[in-house]
mmCIF file of C-alpha atoms in Angstrom:
data_model
loop_
_atom_site.group_PDB
_atom_site.id
_atom_site.type_symbol
_atom_site.label_atom_id
_atom_site.label_comp_id
_atom_site.label_asym_id
_atom_site.label_seq_id
_atom_site.Cartn_x
_atom_site.Cartn_y
_atom_site.Cartn_z
ATOM 1 C CA UNK A 9 105.522 28.877 172.760
ATOM 2 C CA UNK A 10 106.836 29.371 169.286
ATOM 3 C CA UNK A 11 103.316 30.271 168.097
ATOM 4 C CA UNK A 12 103.097 33.106 170.667
ATOM 5 C CA UNK A 13 106.493 34.390 169.611
ATOM 6 C CA UNK A 14 105.442 34.295 165.961
ATOM 7 C CA UNK A 15 102.201 36.121 166.846
ATOM 8 C CA UNK A 16 104.184 38.699 168.779
ATOM 9 C CA UNK A 17 106.548 39.144 165.876
ATOM 10 C CA UNK A 18 103.615 39.350 163.472
ATOM 11 C CA UNK A 19 101.895 41.939 165.647
ATOM 12 C CA UNK A 20 105.071 43.973 165.890
ATOM 13 C CA UNK A 21 105.538 43.591 162.120
ATOM 14 C CA UNK A 22 102.031 44.958 161.485
ATOM 15 C CA UNK A 23 102.741 47.888 163.782
ATOM 16 C CA UNK A 24 106.041 48.473 162.003
ATOM 17 C CA UNK A 25 104.337 48.296 158.610
ATOM 18 C CA UNK A 26 101.699 50.777 159.776
ATOM 19 C CA UNK A 27 104.411 53.095 161.072
ATOM 20 C CA UNK A 28 106.304 52.781 157.796
ATOM 21 C CA UNK A 29 103.126 53.499 155.817
ATOM 22 C CA UNK A 30 102.474 56.602 157.916
ATOM 23 C CA UNK A 31 106.062 57.708 157.418
ATOM 24 C CA UNK A 32 105.751 57.133 153.687
ATOM 25 C CA UNK A 33 102.446 59.042 153.661
ATOM 26 C CA UNK A 34 104.052 61.846 155.657
ATOM 27 C CA UNK A 35 107.062 61.926 153.338
ATOM 28 C CA UNK A 36 104.700 61.986 150.354
ATOM 29 C CA UNK A 37 102.793 64.954 151.784
ATOM 30 C CA UNK A 38 106.052 66.743 152.525
ATOM 31 C CA UNK A 39 107.225 66.046 148.992
ATOM 32 C CA UNK A 40 103.935 67.408 147.614
ATOM 33 C CA UNK A 41 104.266 70.526 149.764
ATOM 34 C CA UNK A 42 107.856 71.021 148.634
ATOM 35 C CA UNK A 43 106.776 70.426 145.031
ATOM 36 C CA UNK A 44 103.843 72.842 145.126
ATOM 37 C CA UNK A 45 105.688 75.635 146.947
ATOM 38 C CA UNK A 46 107.840 76.556 143.928
ATOM 39 C CA UNK A 47 104.781 76.102 141.698
ATOM 40 C CA UNK A 48 102.859 78.563 143.824
ATOM 41 C CA UNK A 49 105.771 80.964 143.653
ATOM 42 C CA UNK A 50 105.909 80.562 139.880
ATOM 43 C CA UNK A 51 102.169 81.186 139.617
ATOM 44 C CA UNK A 52 102.541 84.364 141.675
ATOM 45 C CA UNK A 53 105.376 85.462 139.406
ATOM 46 C CA UNK A 54 103.242 84.755 136.325
ATOM 47 C CA UNK A 55 100.326 86.711 137.783
ATOM 48 C CA UNK A 56 102.642 89.644 138.442
ATOM 49 C CA UNK A 57 104.027 89.402 134.913
ATOM 50 C CA UNK A 58 100.502 89.433 133.453
ATOM 51 C CA UNK A 59 99.583 92.463 135.588
ATOM 52 C CA UNK A 60 102.736 94.246 134.423
ATOM 53 C CA UNK A 61 101.921 93.465 130.782
ATOM 54 C CA UNK A 62 98.351 94.717 131.204
ATOM 55 C CA UNK A 63 99.644 97.942 132.780
ATOM 56 C CA UNK A 64 102.170 98.394 129.982
ATOM 57 C CA UNK A 65 99.500 97.765 127.362
ATOM 58 C CA UNK A 66 97.219 100.358 128.948
ATOM 59 C CA UNK A 67 100.024 102.909 128.924
ATOM 60 C CA UNK A 68 100.532 102.209 125.208
ATOM 61 C CA UNK A 69 96.877 102.781 124.331
ATOM 62 C CA UNK A 70 97.265 106.516 123.549
ATOM 63 C CA UNK A 71 100.118 105.694 121.156
ATOM 64 C CA UNK A 72 98.015 103.083 119.365
ATOM 65 C CA UNK A 73 94.901 105.278 119.158
ATOM 66 C CA UNK A 74 96.369 108.728 118.504
ATOM 67 C CA UNK A 75 98.858 110.086 116.016
ATOM 68 C CA UNK A 76 102.017 110.863 118.058
ATOM 69 C CA UNK A 77 102.719 114.200 116.332
ATOM 70 C CA UNK A 78 99.289 115.834 116.269
ATOM 71 C CA UNK A 79 97.604 113.959 119.143
ATOM 72 C CA UNK A 80 94.480 113.408 117.065
ATOM 73 C CA UNK A 81 93.160 110.037 115.909
ATOM 74 C CA UNK A 82 95.150 108.180 113.267
ATOM 75 C CA UNK A 83 93.951 106.442 110.081
ATOM 76 C CA UNK A 84 93.007 103.083 111.639
ATOM 77 C CA UNK A 85 90.779 104.771 114.209
ATOM 78 C CA UNK A 86 89.287 106.923 111.444
ATOM 79 C CA UNK A 87 88.365 103.826 109.407
ATOM 80 C CA UNK A 88 86.750 102.156 112.420
ATOM 81 C CA UNK A 89 84.708 105.243 113.330
ATOM 82 C CA UNK A 90 83.590 105.807 109.735
ATOM 83 C CA UNK A 91 82.343 102.208 109.539
ATOM 84 C CA UNK A 92 80.412 102.606 112.798
ATOM 85 C CA UNK A 93 78.740 105.828 111.648
ATOM 86 C CA UNK A 94 78.033 104.364 108.219
ATOM 87 C CA UNK A 95 76.062 101.458 109.708
ATOM 88 C CA UNK A 96 74.238 103.675 112.205
ATOM 89 C CA UNK A 97 73.231 106.347 109.696
ATOM 90 C CA UNK A 98 72.203 103.686 107.191
ATOM 91 C CA UNK A 99 69.625 102.528 109.753
ATOM 92 C CA UNK A 100 68.488 106.103 110.423
ATOM 93 C CA UNK A 101 68.769 107.199 106.769
ATOM 94 C CA UNK A 102 70.550 110.364 107.909
ATOM 95 C CA UNK A 103 73.287 112.232 106.005
ATOM 96 C CA UNK A 104 76.976 111.683 106.644
ATOM 97 C CA UNK A 105 79.497 114.339 105.587
ATOM 98 C CA UNK A 106 83.252 114.091 105.255
ATOM 99 C CA UNK A 107 85.905 116.793 104.914
ATOM 100 C CA UNK A 108 89.459 116.132 103.771
ATOM 101 C CA UNK A 109 92.032 118.881 104.271
ATOM 102 C CA UNK A 110 95.175 118.451 102.182
ATOM 103 C CA UNK A 111 98.286 120.501 103.035
ATOM 104 C CA UNK A 112 101.033 121.153 100.489
ATOM 105 C CA UNK A 113 104.263 122.407 102.071
ATOM 106 C CA UNK A 114 106.944 124.211 100.083
ATOM 107 C CA UNK A 115 110.343 122.510 99.889
ATOM 108 C CA UNK A 116 111.875 125.249 102.062
ATOM 109 C CA UNK A 117 109.859 124.137 105.100
ATOM 110 C CA UNK A 118 111.757 121.545 107.124
ATOM 111 C CA UNK A 119 110.171 118.637 109.014
ATOM 112 C CA UNK A 120 110.311 120.418 112.369
ATOM 113 C CA UNK A 121 108.295 123.376 111.101
ATOM 114 C CA UNK A 122 105.903 121.058 109.272
ATOM 115 C CA UNK A 123 105.185 119.174 112.497
ATOM 116 C CA UNK A 124 104.674 122.460 114.335
ATOM 117 C CA UNK A 125 102.152 123.652 111.726
ATOM 118 C CA UNK A 126 100.303 120.330 111.707
ATOM 119 C CA UNK A 127 100.064 120.382 115.502
ATOM 120 C CA UNK A 128 98.545 123.868 115.447
ATOM 121 C CA UNK A 129 96.133 122.960 112.659
ATOM 122 C CA UNK A 130 95.071 119.864 114.599
ATOM 123 C CA UNK A 131 94.207 122.036 117.599
ATOM 124 C CA UNK A 132 92.130 124.532 115.609
ATOM 125 C CA UNK A 133 90.388 121.672 113.794
ATOM 126 C CA UNK A 134 89.330 120.178 117.112
ATOM 127 C CA UNK A 135 88.174 123.604 118.288
ATOM 128 C CA UNK A 136 85.712 124.044 115.392
ATOM 129 C CA UNK A 137 84.225 120.533 115.665
ATOM 130 C CA UNK A 138 82.271 120.960 118.870
ATOM 131 C CA UNK A 139 79.516 118.367 118.527
ATOM 132 C CA UNK A 140 80.055 115.086 120.366
ATOM 133 C CA UNK A 141 79.708 112.971 117.206
ATOM 134 C CA UNK A 142 82.180 114.976 115.096
ATOM 135 C CA UNK A 143 85.504 113.221 114.630
ATOM 136 C CA UNK A 144 88.928 114.570 113.620
ATOM 137 C CA UNK A 145 91.779 112.365 112.406
ATOM 138 C CA UNK A 146 95.131 112.515 110.667
ATOM 139 C CA UNK A 147 94.144 110.661 107.515
ATOM 140 C CA UNK A 148 97.581 110.636 105.883
ATOM 141 C CA UNK A 149 100.864 112.516 106.300
ATOM 142 C CA UNK A 150 99.500 115.850 105.093
ATOM 143 C CA UNK A 151 95.780 115.160 105.181
ATOM 144 C CA UNK A 152 93.300 115.714 107.993
ATOM 145 C CA UNK A 153 89.812 114.221 107.917
ATOM 146 C CA UNK A 154 86.663 115.396 109.672
ATOM 147 C CA UNK A 155 83.709 113.014 109.959
ATOM 148 C CA UNK A 156 80.409 114.850 110.437
ATOM 149 C CA UNK A 157 77.474 112.554 111.272
ATOM 150 C CA UNK A 158 73.970 113.918 110.644
ATOM 151 C CA UNK A 159 75.391 116.916 108.773
ATOM 152 C CA UNK A 160 74.069 118.006 105.372
ATOM 153 C CA UNK A 161 76.178 119.461 102.571
ATOM 154 C CA UNK A 162 75.527 123.077 103.609
ATOM 155 C CA UNK A 163 76.750 122.394 107.134
ATOM 156 C CA UNK A 164 79.852 120.620 105.814
ATOM 157 C CA UNK A 165 80.661 123.459 103.375
ATOM 158 C CA UNK A 166 80.285 126.009 106.167
ATOM 159 C CA UNK A 167 82.729 124.036 108.317
ATOM 160 C CA UNK A 168 85.152 123.899 105.378
ATOM 161 C CA UNK A 169 85.108 127.709 105.109
ATOM 162 C CA UNK A 170 85.630 128.006 108.840
ATOM 163 C CA UNK A 171 88.556 125.597 108.583
ATOM 164 C CA UNK A 172 90.169 127.719 105.885
ATOM 165 C CA UNK A 173 89.840 130.854 108.034
ATOM 166 C CA UNK A 174 91.465 129.102 110.988
ATOM 167 C CA UNK A 175 94.364 127.873 108.854
ATOM 168 C CA UNK A 176 94.976 131.425 107.601
ATOM 169 C CA UNK A 177 95.204 132.486 111.227
ATOM 170 C CA UNK A 178 97.795 129.751 111.848
ATOM 171 C CA UNK A 179 99.875 131.230 109.017
ATOM 172 C CA UNK A 180 99.704 134.688 110.594
ATOM 173 C CA UNK A 181 100.772 133.260 113.952
ATOM 174 C CA UNK A 182 103.993 131.854 112.458
ATOM 175 C CA UNK A 183 106.252 134.710 111.280
ATOM 176 C CA UNK A 184 108.826 132.219 109.957
ATOM 177 C CA UNK A 185 106.393 131.540 107.107
ATOM 178 C CA UNK A 186 107.059 133.785 104.095
ATOM 179 C CA UNK A 187 105.978 133.922 100.447
ATOM 180 C CA UNK A 188 108.671 131.442 99.427
ATOM 181 C CA UNK A 189 108.359 129.370 102.578
ATOM 182 C CA UNK A 190 104.726 128.574 103.096
ATOM 183 C CA UNK A 191 102.005 125.990 102.549
ATOM 184 C CA UNK A 192 98.655 125.759 100.806
ATOM 185 C CA UNK A 193 95.401 124.091 101.782
ATOM 186 C CA UNK A 194 92.942 122.209 99.570
ATOM 187 C CA UNK A 195 89.620 121.072 101.024
ATOM 188 C CA UNK A 196 87.299 118.418 99.668
ATOM 189 C CA UNK A 197 83.733 118.047 100.935
ATOM 190 C CA UNK A 198 81.169 115.328 100.244
ATOM 191 C CA UNK A 199 77.842 114.302 101.748
ATOM 192 C CA UNK A 200 76.015 111.025 101.348
ATOM 193 C CA UNK A 201 73.163 109.086 102.922
ATOM 194 C CA UNK A 202 74.726 105.690 103.715
ATOM 195 C CA UNK A 203 73.217 102.612 102.138
ATOM 196 C CA UNK A 204 73.924 98.892 102.158
ATOM 197 C CA UNK A 205 74.369 99.158 98.395
ATOM 198 C CA UNK A 206 77.482 101.297 98.980
ATOM 199 C CA UNK A 207 80.559 101.118 101.191
ATOM 200 C CA UNK A 208 82.295 103.843 103.264
ATOM 201 C CA UNK A 209 85.042 104.032 100.646
ATOM 202 C CA UNK A 210 82.409 105.521 98.310
ATOM 203 C CA UNK A 211 82.315 108.655 100.466
ATOM 204 C CA UNK A 212 86.113 108.845 100.653
ATOM 205 C CA UNK A 213 86.356 108.567 96.858
ATOM 206 C CA UNK A 214 83.923 111.475 96.419
ATOM 207 C CA UNK A 215 85.990 113.674 98.738
ATOM 208 C CA UNK A 216 89.259 112.739 97.016
ATOM 209 C CA UNK A 217 87.697 113.693 93.671
ATOM 210 C CA UNK A 218 86.593 117.032 95.136
ATOM 211 C CA UNK A 219 90.154 117.767 96.304
ATOM 212 C CA UNK A 220 91.554 116.830 92.893
ATOM 213 C CA UNK A 221 89.108 119.154 91.111
ATOM 214 C CA UNK A 222 89.845 122.032 93.495
ATOM 215 C CA UNK A 223 93.580 121.675 92.833
ATOM 216 C CA UNK A 224 93.016 121.661 89.072
ATOM 217 C CA UNK A 225 90.899 124.795 89.307
ATOM 218 C CA UNK A 226 93.492 126.474 91.502
ATOM 219 C CA UNK A 227 90.849 127.465 94.034
ATOM 220 C CA UNK A 228 92.001 125.053 96.737
#
């Protein structure tokens, strides 16, 4: 009799153990669900944060690529584009021309008027560089650069003359400019066939020398 009772108790114990195991398993699953729910929420929040950062970064792209005053490319973009064209034209053995336009403002011209003039000059510079490969940039504070791929020296000199004519027109369009309150323009032009034996800075140095000589001669 006692053996049957023990068997009964043992059977009930096994059932109880099985029930307890199922409860533990259930509790474990519930705990996992409760644990993962906030994780999932956090992951969603992180995804949203990443999307917001990407959107913000895209909205900043124009600021990083373009000069904020003139809305033309800035120096870093100029350097990158010059390197690209240098490598490409080295392969093709085609000429690469560069113009540097240096503006000297009189002390009587304040920063507001300077920015206004530079903005107008930037617009006319873009208007005379119509080919898809031509590239205009604000090289330094008072210097604009024009990269002219596959352009010989004659073509670059012609564009320099055209640039000077356009700048004279900008002066006429601003009556606040007078003899004592004005600015001058010096243009340097250089043409080179890129080579692996040289670097892009070689072309920039030639143009800087041309500007220096034009200032010394007083011809601009």
